[in-house]
């Protein structure tokens, strides 16, 4: 599994100061082999590519199929913002990401 971290342009907070943003990307093997890719944008958004479908969906837990694995996102006010083909955008307050065999 490879991990990449990059700094992204920060958003302006209520105080008028810019907050730094981070993007973390994890590729669970080769996306061409059907293992998928997850990009985390801070703790508010996950962009998932290569999804095999939603296995569990609720405001505190979302579990998806990603190749031979399933991935569980835990948090608060989780919702699938968009979904097309094998890609989806998950938003809310992300507390954790678990890879399950």
C-alpha atoms as a printed R data frame, in Angstrom:
    type eleno elety resid chain resno       x      y       z
1   ATOM     1    CA   UNK     A     1   0.000  0.000   0.000
2   ATOM     2    CA   UNK     A     2   1.412  3.402  -0.885
3   ATOM     3    CA   UNK     A     3   0.709  6.648   0.961
4   ATOM     4    CA   UNK     A     4   1.036 10.162  -0.369
5   ATOM     5    CA   UNK     A     5   0.520 13.387   1.530
6   ATOM     6    CA   UNK     A     6   0.321 16.833   0.021
7   ATOM     7    CA   UNK     A     7  -0.579 20.255   1.260
8   ATOM     8    CA   UNK     A     8  -3.614 21.771  -0.417
9   ATOM     9    CA   UNK     A     9  -4.801 25.347  -0.485
10  ATOM    10    CA   UNK     A    10  -6.361 26.192   2.873
11  ATOM    11    CA   UNK     A    11  -9.870 27.489   3.434
12  ATOM    12    CA   UNK     A    12 -10.675 30.726   5.136
13  ATOM    13    CA   UNK     A    13 -12.022 30.219   8.656
14  ATOM    14    CA   UNK     A    14 -14.548 32.302  10.593
15  ATOM    15    CA   UNK     A    15 -11.723 34.457  11.977
16  ATOM    16    CA   UNK     A    16 -10.701 35.460   8.452
17  ATOM    17    CA   UNK     A    17  -7.408 33.532   8.668
18  ATOM    18    CA   UNK     A    18  -6.650 30.753   6.242
19  ATOM    19    CA   UNK     A    19  -6.587 27.253   7.678
20  ATOM    20    CA   UNK     A    20  -4.074 24.806   6.211
21  ATOM    21    CA   UNK     A    21  -5.489 21.820   4.374
22  ATOM    22    CA   UNK     A    22  -4.021 18.397   3.772
23  ATOM    23    CA   UNK     A    23  -4.794 15.651   1.332
24  ATOM    24    CA   UNK     A    24  -3.729 12.071   2.040
25  ATOM    25    CA   UNK     A    25  -3.973  9.465  -0.679
26  ATOM    26    CA   UNK     A    26  -3.734  5.708  -0.150
27  ATOM    27    CA   UNK     A    27  -3.635  3.230  -2.990
28  ATOM    28    CA   UNK     A    28  -4.378 -0.293  -1.815
29  ATOM    29    CA   UNK     A    29  -2.225 -1.920  -4.465
30  ATOM    30    CA   UNK     A    30  -2.691 -1.461  -8.183
31  ATOM    31    CA   UNK     A    31  -5.978  0.302  -9.097
32  ATOM    32    CA   UNK     A    32  -5.909 -1.502 -12.461
33  ATOM    33    CA   UNK     A    33  -6.104 -4.805 -10.543
34  ATOM    34    CA   UNK     A    34  -9.362 -3.672  -8.944
35  ATOM    35    CA   UNK     A    35  -7.986 -2.589  -5.569
36  ATOM    36    CA   UNK     A    36  -9.076  1.040  -5.759
37  ATOM    37    CA   UNK     A    37  -7.800  4.322  -4.415
38  ATOM    38    CA   UNK     A    38  -8.876  6.561  -1.503
39  ATOM    39    CA   UNK     A    39  -8.018 10.249  -1.194
40  ATOM    40    CA   UNK     A    40  -8.718 11.938   2.147
41  ATOM    41    CA   UNK     A    41  -9.196 15.708   2.119
42  ATOM    42    CA   UNK     A    42  -8.716 16.660   5.762
43  ATOM    43    CA   UNK     A    43 -11.277 14.952   7.991
44  ATOM    44    CA   UNK     A    44 -14.298 16.137   5.979
45  ATOM    45    CA   UNK     A    45 -14.168 14.320   2.625
46  ATOM    46    CA   UNK     A    46 -13.029 11.018   1.125
47  ATOM    47    CA   UNK     A    47 -12.845 10.459  -2.617
48  ATOM    48    CA   UNK     A    48 -13.024  6.757  -3.430
49  ATOM    49    CA   UNK     A    49 -12.178  5.298  -6.845
50  ATOM    50    CA   UNK     A    50 -12.598  1.644  -7.721
51  ATOM    51    CA   UNK     A    51 -15.502  0.949  -5.370
52  ATOM    52    CA   UNK     A    52 -17.343 -2.327  -5.792
53  ATOM    53    CA   UNK     A    53 -20.448 -1.073  -4.006
54  ATOM    54    CA   UNK     A    54 -21.829  0.064  -0.668
55  ATOM    55    CA   UNK     A    55 -22.092 -2.687   1.973
56  ATOM    56    CA   UNK     A    56 -23.330 -0.594   4.911
57  ATOM    57    CA   UNK     A    57 -24.636  2.955   4.997
58  ATOM    58    CA   UNK     A    58 -25.577  5.117   7.963
59  ATOM    59    CA   UNK     A    59 -24.785  8.512   9.502
60  ATOM    60    CA   UNK     A    60 -21.994  7.037  11.687
61  ATOM    61    CA   UNK     A    61 -20.665  4.118   9.589
62  ATOM    62    CA   UNK     A    62 -20.176  3.623   5.850
63  ATOM    63    CA   UNK     A    63 -18.616  0.387   4.613
64  ATOM    64    CA   UNK     A    64 -17.699 -0.156   0.963
65  ATOM    65    CA   UNK     A    65 -16.200 -2.932  -1.135
66  ATOM    66    CA   UNK     A    66 -12.795 -1.976  -2.536
67  ATOM    67    CA   UNK     A    67 -11.317 -4.800  -4.582
68  ATOM    68    CA   UNK     A    68 -10.796 -7.829  -2.334
69  ATOM    69    CA   UNK     A    69 -11.070 -5.662   0.791
70  ATOM    70    CA   UNK     A    70 -13.834 -3.744   2.445
71  ATOM    71    CA   UNK     A    71 -13.198 -0.329   3.948
72  ATOM    72    CA   UNK     A    72 -15.126  1.061   6.920
73  ATOM    73    CA   UNK     A    73 -15.400  4.811   7.462
74  ATOM    74    CA   UNK     A    74 -16.571  5.937  10.897
75  ATOM    75    CA   UNK     A    75 -17.630  9.443  11.806
76  ATOM    76    CA   UNK     A    76 -20.547 11.777  12.288
77  ATOM    77    CA   UNK     A    77 -23.110 13.005   9.737
78  ATOM    78    CA   UNK     A    78 -21.619 10.806   7.007
79  ATOM    79    CA   UNK     A    79 -23.305 10.901   3.616
80  ATOM    80    CA   UNK     A    80 -22.489  9.921   0.081
81  ATOM    81    CA   UNK     A    81 -22.389 13.222  -1.760
82  ATOM    82    CA   UNK     A    82 -22.087 11.707  -5.219
83  ATOM    83    CA   UNK     A    83 -21.662  8.305  -6.783
84  ATOM    84    CA   UNK     A    84 -21.058  7.325 -10.400
85  ATOM    85    CA   UNK     A    85 -19.813  4.032 -11.749
86  ATOM    86    CA   UNK     A    86 -17.081  2.879  -9.381
87  ATOM    87    CA   UNK     A    87 -16.335  6.317  -7.858
88  ATOM    88    CA   UNK     A    88 -17.908  8.119  -4.918
89  ATOM    89    CA   UNK     A    89 -17.440 11.118  -2.653
90  ATOM    90    CA   UNK     A    90 -18.118 10.638   1.057
91  ATOM    91    CA   UNK     A    91 -18.573 13.714   3.257
92  ATOM    92    CA   UNK     A    92 -19.052 14.368   6.966
93  ATOM    93    CA   UNK     A    93 -16.788 14.393  10.020
94  ATOM    94    CA   UNK     A    94 -14.451 11.438   9.480
95  ATOM    95    CA   UNK     A    95 -13.089  9.839  12.658
96  ATOM    96    CA   UNK     A    96 -11.472  6.719  11.220
97  ATOM    97    CA   UNK     A    97 -10.769  4.556   8.180
98  ATOM    98    CA   UNK     A    98 -10.314  0.788   8.566
99  ATOM    99    CA   UNK     A    99  -9.256 -1.733   5.934
100 ATOM   100    CA   UNK     A   100 -11.011 -5.062   6.548
101 ATOM   101    CA   UNK     A   101 -10.092 -8.409   5.005
